[in-house]
Amino acid sequence: MKRVLGTVTIGQSPRVDLIPEMKQLLDEDVVIIEAGALDGLTLAEVKKLYPEPGDYVLITRMADGTPVKIAEKHILPRMQQQITNLVEKGAEVIALVCTGEFPDFDCPRLVVKPQKVLFNAAASVAAGLKLGVLIPDADQIPQFSERWAGVGADLQVEPVTPYGPVEAIHEAAKSLRDWGAQVVVMDCIGYTLAMKQSVKEITGVPVILARSVVARMLAELL
């Protein structure tokens, strides 16, 4: 029996850099329907959604892979519309494919928020440990520091985009290693399994990857 998963990215669909990896962790009978909050917009139009001081900052990508920075407030109505569209297309579970913090949406189906899944998974094992967190952009340091403060014995946040050269990921991992991180969280759905493996090899400590944790939760629900 086919099960239908609807995914909503804060950028543009399809997410060829993300969904195929997540699908590997799901049952082969799961059908995925994708939608994006920025679908149908040009890069020039998206640049008008750039965050202002005090905005909640999100990092995502266009369909062609171009990375973009947007304010959450600008895309919430578009996310709601895409959720409604996916339910109308038969989605039984909706997954937001972003670890940002979002309000509740109007939806008659289960809505999986990666931020909650990732946070609770990491918090359950990081107590008393030095926690290193990789995030996409330096402008997000205040909001991510607030999110993870108090989870471990100490916290170090390193900004590095998943949409740039892999060498930057390696340098961020070295910084966390030198700081003495005992567990690392890769807090962006854009980080890949290959990036996780590199970070694990460099730091020598357990690494928790957002996309795989979320995919395993979805496998439980579908």
PDB file of C-alpha atoms in Angstrom:
ATOM      1  CA  MET A   1       0.000   0.000   0.000  1.00  0.00           C
ATOM      2  CA  LYS A   2       1.416   3.347  -1.057  1.00  0.00           C
ATOM      3  CA  ARG A   3       1.832   6.025   1.640  1.00  0.00           C
ATOM      4  CA  VAL A   4       2.079   9.658   0.613  1.00  0.00           C
ATOM      5  CA  LEU A   5       4.491  12.094   2.262  1.00  0.00           C
ATOM      6  CA  GLY A   6       4.268  15.794   1.486  1.00  0.00           C
ATOM      7  CA  THR A   7       7.421  17.858   1.989  1.00  0.00           C
ATOM      8  CA  VAL A   8       7.552  21.637   2.243  1.00  0.00           C
ATOM      9  CA  THR A   9      10.895  23.339   1.778  1.00  0.00           C
ATOM     10  CA  ILE A  10      11.339  26.996   2.672  1.00  0.00           C
ATOM     11  CA  GLY A  11      13.118  27.371  -0.672  1.00  0.00           C
ATOM     12  CA  GLN A  12      12.208  25.966  -4.065  1.00  0.00           C
ATOM     13  CA  SER A  13      11.324  22.428  -5.026  1.00  0.00           C
ATOM     14  CA  PRO A  14      12.420  19.938  -6.106  1.00  0.00           C
ATOM     15  CA  ARG A  15      15.197  19.526  -3.524  1.00  0.00           C
ATOM     16  CA  VAL A  16      17.441  17.212  -5.515  1.00  0.00           C
ATOM     17  CA  ASP A  17      20.153  17.722  -2.893  1.00  0.00           C
ATOM     18  CA  LEU A  18      17.926  16.492  -0.063  1.00  0.00           C
ATOM     19  CA  ILE A  19      14.886  14.349  -0.849  1.00  0.00           C
ATOM     20  CA  PRO A  20      16.736  11.433  -2.534  1.00  0.00           C
ATOM     21  CA  GLU A  21      18.924  11.000   0.577  1.00  0.00           C
ATOM     22  CA  MET A  22      15.928  11.083   2.902  1.00  0.00           C
ATOM     23  CA  LYS A  23      14.028   8.652   0.677  1.00  0.00           C
ATOM     24  CA  GLN A  24      16.792   6.076   1.170  1.00  0.00           C
ATOM     25  CA  LEU A  25      15.757   5.868   4.833  1.00  0.00           C
ATOM     26  CA  LEU A  26      12.038   5.451   4.083  1.00  0.00           C
ATOM     27  CA  ASP A  27      10.046   2.413   3.031  1.00  0.00           C
ATOM     28  CA  GLU A  28      10.106   1.854  -0.730  1.00  0.00           C
ATOM     29  CA  ASP A  29       6.313   2.206  -0.825  1.00  0.00           C
ATOM     30  CA  VAL A  30       6.434   5.841   0.350  1.00  0.00           C
ATOM     31  CA  VAL A  31       5.600   8.362  -2.377  1.00  0.00           C
ATOM     32  CA  ILE A  32       6.968  11.880  -1.850  1.00  0.00           C
ATOM     33  CA  ILE A  33       5.253  15.011  -3.174  1.00  0.00           C
ATOM     34  CA  GLU A  34       7.395  18.141  -2.941  1.00  0.00           C
ATOM     35  CA  ALA A  35       6.477  21.806  -2.651  1.00  0.00           C
ATOM     36  CA  GLY A  36       8.436  24.956  -1.863  1.00  0.00           C
ATOM     37  CA  ALA A  37       7.569  28.253  -0.237  1.00  0.00           C
ATOM     38  CA  LEU A  38       9.528  30.071  -2.949  1.00  0.00           C
ATOM     39  CA  ASP A  39       8.174  28.082  -5.893  1.00  0.00           C
ATOM     40  CA  GLY A  40       7.330  30.344  -8.822  1.00  0.00           C
ATOM     41  CA  LEU A  41       9.449  33.268  -7.629  1.00  0.00           C
ATOM     42  CA  THR A  42      12.454  34.718  -9.424  1.00  0.00           C
ATOM     43  CA  LEU A  43      15.730  35.398  -7.642  1.00  0.00           C
ATOM     44  CA  ALA A  44      15.004  39.123  -7.850  1.00  0.00           C
ATOM     45  CA  GLU A  45      11.653  38.579  -6.118  1.00  0.00           C
ATOM     46  CA  VAL A  46      13.247  36.405  -3.438  1.00  0.00           C
ATOM     47  CA  LYS A  47      15.853  39.063  -2.680  1.00  0.00           C
ATOM     48  CA  LYS A  48      12.984  41.308  -1.562  1.00  0.00           C
ATOM     49  CA  LEU A  49      12.366  38.803   1.258  1.00  0.00           C
ATOM     50  CA  TYR A  50      15.817  39.467   2.759  1.00  0.00           C
ATOM     51  CA  PRO A  51      15.783  39.749   6.562  1.00  0.00           C
ATOM     52  CA  GLU A  52      15.957  43.054   8.397  1.00  0.00           C
ATOM     53  CA  PRO A  53      17.498  43.552  11.859  1.00  0.00           C
ATOM     54  CA  GLY A  54      15.517  41.548  14.403  1.00  0.00           C
ATOM     55  CA  ASP A  55      13.984  39.159  11.854  1.00  0.00           C
ATOM     56  CA  TYR A  56      14.171  35.386  12.252  1.00  0.00           C
ATOM     57  CA  VAL A  57      16.731  34.394   9.610  1.00  0.00           C
ATOM     58  CA  LEU A  58      16.415  31.360   7.336  1.00  0.00           C
ATOM     59  CA  ILE A  59      18.902  30.008   4.800  1.00  0.00           C
ATOM     60  CA  THR A  60      17.737  27.964   1.822  1.00  0.00           C
ATOM     61  CA  ARG A  61      18.301  27.526  -1.912  1.00  0.00           C
ATOM     62  CA  MET A  62      16.642  28.114  -5.242  1.00  0.00           C
ATOM     63  CA  ALA A  63      15.839  25.244  -7.601  1.00  0.00           C
ATOM     64  CA  ASP A  64      19.122  25.818  -9.445  1.00  0.00           C
ATOM     65  CA  GLY A  65      21.118  25.572  -6.211  1.00  0.00           C
ATOM     66  CA  THR A  66      21.634  29.301  -5.621  1.00  0.00           C
ATOM     67  CA  PRO A  67      21.714  29.908  -1.841  1.00  0.00           C
ATOM     68  CA  VAL A  68      19.412  32.638  -0.480  1.00  0.00           C
ATOM     69  CA  LYS A  69      18.753  34.292   2.873  1.00  0.00           C
ATOM     70  CA  ILE A  70      15.172  35.184   3.795  1.00  0.00           C
ATOM     71  CA  ALA A  71      13.094  36.349   6.751  1.00  0.00           C
ATOM     72  CA  GLU A  72      10.682  33.769   8.112  1.00  0.00           C
ATOM     73  CA  LYS A  73       7.817  36.270   8.365  1.00  0.00           C
ATOM     74  CA  HIS A  74       7.707  36.650   4.583  1.00  0.00           C
ATOM     75  CA  ILE A  75       7.166  32.981   3.781  1.00  0.00           C
ATOM     76  CA  LEU A  76       4.729  31.743   6.445  1.00  0.00           C
ATOM     77  CA  PRO A  77       1.607  32.401   4.306  1.00  0.00           C
ATOM     78  CA  ARG A  78       3.243  30.669   1.343  1.00  0.00           C
ATOM     79  CA  MET A  79       4.146  27.676   3.537  1.00  0.00           C
ATOM     80  CA  GLN A  80       0.536  27.436   4.712  1.00  0.00           C
ATOM     81  CA  GLN A  81      -0.704  27.472   1.119  1.00  0.00           C
ATOM     82  CA  GLN A  82       1.710  24.717   0.111  1.00  0.00           C
ATOM     83  CA  ILE A  83       0.648  22.586   3.086  1.00  0.00           C
ATOM     84  CA  THR A  84      -2.991  22.988   2.035  1.00  0.00           C
ATOM     85  CA  ASN A  85      -2.098  22.077  -1.548  1.00  0.00           C
ATOM     86  CA  LEU A  86      -0.234  18.935  -0.464  1.00  0.00           C
ATOM     87  CA  VAL A  87      -3.147  17.732   1.660  1.00  0.00           C
ATOM     88  CA  GLU A  88      -5.461  18.230  -1.321  1.00  0.00           C
ATOM     89  CA  LYS A  89      -3.063  16.094  -3.375  1.00  0.00           C
ATOM     90  CA  GLY A  90      -3.351  13.239  -0.883  1.00  0.00           C
ATOM     91  CA  ALA A  91      -0.445  13.739   1.525  1.00  0.00           C
ATOM     92  CA  GLU A  92      -0.976  11.715   4.718  1.00  0.00           C
ATOM     93  CA  VAL A  93       1.932  13.279   6.610  1.00  0.00           C
ATOM     94  CA  ILE A  94       3.492  16.706   6.051  1.00  0.00           C
ATOM     95  CA  ALA A  95       7.186  17.307   6.756  1.00  0.00           C
ATOM     96  CA  LEU A  96       8.706  20.765   6.905  1.00  0.00           C
ATOM     97  CA  VAL A  97      12.211  20.260   5.526  1.00  0.00           C
ATOM     98  CA  CYS A  98      13.919  23.003   7.521  1.00  0.00           C
ATOM     99  CA  THR A  99      15.139  23.090  11.131  1.00  0.00           C
ATOM    100  CA  GLY A 100      13.901  26.634  11.705  1.00  0.00           C
ATOM    101  CA  GLU A 101      11.329  27.323  14.410  1.00  0.00           C
ATOM    102  CA  PHE A 102       7.845  27.705  12.950  1.00  0.00           C
ATOM    103  CA  PRO A 103       4.384  28.343  14.386  1.00  0.00           C
ATOM    104  CA  ASP A 104       1.638  25.768  14.105  1.00  0.00           C
ATOM    105  CA  PHE A 105      -0.025  25.548  10.718  1.00  0.00           C
ATOM    106  CA  ASP A 106      -3.659  24.817   9.900  1.00  0.00           C
ATOM    107  CA  CYS A 107      -3.522  21.200   8.748  1.00  0.00           C
ATOM    108  CA  PRO A 108      -5.726  18.110   9.290  1.00  0.00           C
ATOM    109  CA  ARG A 109      -2.681  15.825   8.936  1.00  0.00           C
ATOM    110  CA  LEU A 110       0.395  15.249  11.064  1.00  0.00           C
ATOM    111  CA  VAL A 111       2.964  18.017  10.561  1.00  0.00           C
ATOM    112  CA  VAL A 112       6.547  17.064  11.404  1.00  0.00           C
ATOM    113  CA  LYS A 113       8.779  19.951  12.465  1.00  0.00           C
ATOM    114  CA  PRO A 114      12.455  18.968  12.157  1.00  0.00           C
ATOM    115  CA  GLN A 115      13.556  21.497  14.772  1.00  0.00           C
ATOM    116  CA  LYS A 116      11.588  19.700  17.477  1.00  0.00           C
ATOM    117  CA  VAL A 117      12.691  16.245  16.349  1.00  0.00           C
ATOM    118  CA  LEU A 118      16.363  17.228  16.172  1.00  0.00           C
ATOM    119  CA  PHE A 119      16.372  19.232  19.399  1.00  0.00           C
ATOM    120  CA  ASN A 120      14.778  16.513  21.489  1.00  0.00           C
ATOM    121  CA  ALA A 121      17.014  13.804  20.037  1.00  0.00           C
ATOM    122  CA  ALA A 122      20.156  15.815  20.766  1.00  0.00           C
ATOM    123  CA  ALA A 123      19.024  17.039  24.175  1.00  0.00           C
ATOM    124  CA  SER A 124      18.410  13.455  25.262  1.00  0.00           C
ATOM    125  CA  VAL A 125      22.101  12.559  24.866  1.00  0.00           C
ATOM    126  CA  ALA A 126      24.012  15.844  25.283  1.00  0.00           C
ATOM    127  CA  ALA A 127      23.381  16.523  28.974  1.00  0.00           C
ATOM    128  CA  GLY A 128      26.661  17.242  30.737  1.00  0.00           C
ATOM    129  CA  LEU A 129      28.667  17.241  27.497  1.00  0.00           C
ATOM    130  CA  LYS A 130      30.365  19.985  25.501  1.00  0.00           C
ATOM    131  CA  LEU A 131      27.984  20.525  22.585  1.00  0.00           C
ATOM    132  CA  GLY A 132      29.180  21.764  19.205  1.00  0.00           C
ATOM    133  CA  VAL A 133      26.552  22.988  16.740  1.00  0.00           C
ATOM    134  CA  LEU A 134      27.011  23.688  13.035  1.00  0.00           C
ATOM    135  CA  ILE A 135      24.600  26.255  11.574  1.00  0.00           C
ATOM    136  CA  PRO A 136      24.292  27.760   8.069  1.00  0.00           C
ATOM    137  CA  ASP A 137      24.996  31.481   8.601  1.00  0.00           C
ATOM    138  CA  ALA A 138      26.658  33.856  11.073  1.00  0.00           C
ATOM    139  CA  ASP A 139      23.501  36.007  11.192  1.00  0.00           C
ATOM    140  CA  GLN A 140      21.775  33.041  12.853  1.00  0.00           C
ATOM    141  CA  ILE A 141      24.198  32.737  15.773  1.00  0.00           C
ATOM    142  CA  PRO A 142      21.955  34.596  18.278  1.00  0.00           C
ATOM    143  CA  GLN A 143      18.846  32.523  17.516  1.00  0.00           C
ATOM    144  CA  PHE A 144      20.708  29.205  17.491  1.00  0.00           C
ATOM    145  CA  SER A 145      22.677  30.050  20.643  1.00  0.00           C
ATOM    146  CA  GLU A 146      19.393  30.736  22.418  1.00  0.00           C
ATOM    147  CA  ARG A 147      17.962  27.459  21.106  1.00  0.00           C
ATOM    148  CA  TRP A 148      20.812  25.278  22.337  1.00  0.00           C
ATOM    149  CA  ALA A 149      21.843  27.161  25.487  1.00  0.00           C
ATOM    150  CA  GLY A 150      21.721  24.924  28.546  1.00  0.00           C
ATOM    151  CA  VAL A 151      21.367  21.672  26.601  1.00  0.00           C
ATOM    152  CA  GLY A 152      24.945  20.594  27.287  1.00  0.00           C
ATOM    153  CA  ALA A 153      27.579  21.579  29.820  1.00  0.00           C
ATOM    154  CA  ASP A 154      28.992  24.122  27.353  1.00  0.00           C
ATOM    155  CA  LEU A 155      28.153  25.327  23.839  1.00  0.00           C
ATOM    156  CA  GLN A 156      30.082  26.330  20.732  1.00  0.00           C
ATOM    157  CA  VAL A 157      28.219  27.409  17.573  1.00  0.00           C
ATOM    158  CA  GLU A 158      30.074  27.422  14.243  1.00  0.00           C
ATOM    159  CA  PRO A 159      28.459  28.983  11.144  1.00  0.00           C
ATOM    160  CA  VAL A 160      29.160  27.241   7.837  1.00  0.00           C
ATOM    161  CA  THR A 161      26.827  27.006   4.864  1.00  0.00           C
ATOM    162  CA  PRO A 162      25.918  23.574   3.485  1.00  0.00           C
ATOM    163  CA  TYR A 163      25.715  25.201   0.045  1.00  0.00           C
ATOM    164  CA  GLY A 164      29.380  26.184  -0.249  1.00  0.00           C
ATOM    165  CA  PRO A 165      32.764  24.430  -0.559  1.00  0.00           C
ATOM    166  CA  VAL A 166      33.137  21.302   1.547  1.00  0.00           C
ATOM    167  CA  GLU A 167      36.486  22.615   2.790  1.00  0.00           C
ATOM    168  CA  ALA A 168      34.598  25.175   4.863  1.00  0.00           C
ATOM    169  CA  ILE A 169      32.750  22.320   6.585  1.00  0.00           C
ATOM    170  CA  HIS A 170      36.093  20.715   7.370  1.00  0.00           C
ATOM    171  CA  GLU A 171      37.439  23.929   8.904  1.00  0.00           C
ATOM    172  CA  ALA A 172      34.341  24.339  11.070  1.00  0.00           C
ATOM    173  CA  ALA A 173      34.696  20.735  12.230  1.00  0.00           C
ATOM    174  CA  LYS A 174      38.335  21.366  13.144  1.00  0.00           C
ATOM    175  CA  SER A 175      37.285  24.373  15.212  1.00  0.00           C
ATOM    176  CA  LEU A 176      34.822  22.233  17.154  1.00  0.00           C
ATOM    177  CA  ARG A 177      37.438  19.517  17.602  1.00  0.00           C
ATOM    178  CA  ASP A 178      39.997  21.997  18.912  1.00  0.00           C
ATOM    179  CA  TRP A 179      37.399  23.466  21.266  1.00  0.00           C
ATOM    180  CA  GLY A 180      36.805  20.008  22.698  1.00  0.00           C
ATOM    181  CA  ALA A 181      33.288  19.193  21.508  1.00  0.00           C
ATOM    182  CA  GLN A 182      32.022  15.853  22.818  1.00  0.00           C
ATOM    183  CA  VAL A 183      28.992  15.676  20.529  1.00  0.00           C
ATOM    184  CA  VAL A 184      28.156  17.657  17.382  1.00  0.00           C
ATOM    185  CA  VAL A 185      24.752  18.637  15.997  1.00  0.00           C
ATOM    186  CA  MET A 186      24.464  19.620  12.329  1.00  0.00           C
ATOM    187  CA  ASP A 187      21.472  21.935  12.663  1.00  0.00           C
ATOM    188  CA  CYS A 188      20.374  22.458   9.073  1.00  0.00           C
ATOM    189  CA  ILE A 189      18.488  20.103   6.781  1.00  0.00           C
ATOM    190  CA  GLY A 190      20.909  21.084   3.994  1.00  0.00           C
ATOM    191  CA  TYR A 191      23.865  19.256   5.536  1.00  0.00           C
ATOM    192  CA  THR A 192      24.383  15.897   3.796  1.00  0.00           C
ATOM    193  CA  LEU A 193      25.306  12.401   4.934  1.00  0.00           C
ATOM    194  CA  ALA A 194      28.726  12.849   3.320  1.00  0.00           C
ATOM    195  CA  MET A 195      29.251  16.064   5.292  1.00  0.00           C
ATOM    196  CA  LYS A 196      28.296  14.253   8.488  1.00  0.00           C
ATOM    197  CA  GLN A 197      30.858  11.546   7.787  1.00  0.00           C
ATOM    198  CA  SER A 198      33.574  14.158   7.256  1.00  0.00           C
ATOM    199  CA  VAL A 199      32.691  15.965  10.487  1.00  0.00           C
ATOM    200  CA  LYS A 200      32.671  12.668  12.377  1.00  0.00           C
ATOM    201  CA  GLU A 201      36.094  11.712  11.028  1.00  0.00           C
ATOM    202  CA  ILE A 202      37.591  15.118  11.855  1.00  0.00           C
ATOM    203  CA  THR A 203      36.117  15.527  15.338  1.00  0.00           C
ATOM    204  CA  GLY A 204      36.197  11.895  16.410  1.00  0.00           C
ATOM    205  CA  VAL A 205      32.922  12.302  18.315  1.00  0.00           C
ATOM    206  CA  PRO A 206      29.261  11.367  17.686  1.00  0.00           C
ATOM    207  CA  VAL A 207      27.524  13.582  15.108  1.00  0.00           C
ATOM    208  CA  ILE A 208      23.760  14.083  14.879  1.00  0.00           C
ATOM    209  CA  LEU A 209      22.534  15.032  11.395  1.00  0.00           C
ATOM    210  CA  ALA A 210      19.187  16.783  10.975  1.00  0.00           C
ATOM    211  CA  ARG A 211      18.046  15.145   7.725  1.00  0.00           C
ATOM    212  CA  SER A 212      18.707  11.564   8.820  1.00  0.00           C
ATOM    213  CA  VAL A 213      17.116  12.011  12.266  1.00  0.00           C
ATOM    214  CA  VAL A 214      14.013  13.484  10.650  1.00  0.00           C
ATOM    215  CA  ALA A 215      13.874  10.801   7.943  1.00  0.00           C
ATOM    216  CA  ARG A 216      13.952   8.086  10.605  1.00  0.00           C
ATOM    217  CA  MET A 217      11.089   9.742  12.459  1.00  0.00           C
ATOM    218  CA  LEU A 218       9.113   9.888   9.209  1.00  0.00           C
ATOM    219  CA  ALA A 219       9.824   6.192   8.657  1.00  0.00           C
ATOM    220  CA  GLU A 220       8.109   5.525  11.995  1.00  0.00           C
ATOM    221  CA  LEU A 221       5.041   7.493  10.932  1.00  0.00           C
ATOM    222  CA  LEU A 222       4.603   6.129   7.401  1.00  0.00           C
TER     223      LEU A 222
END
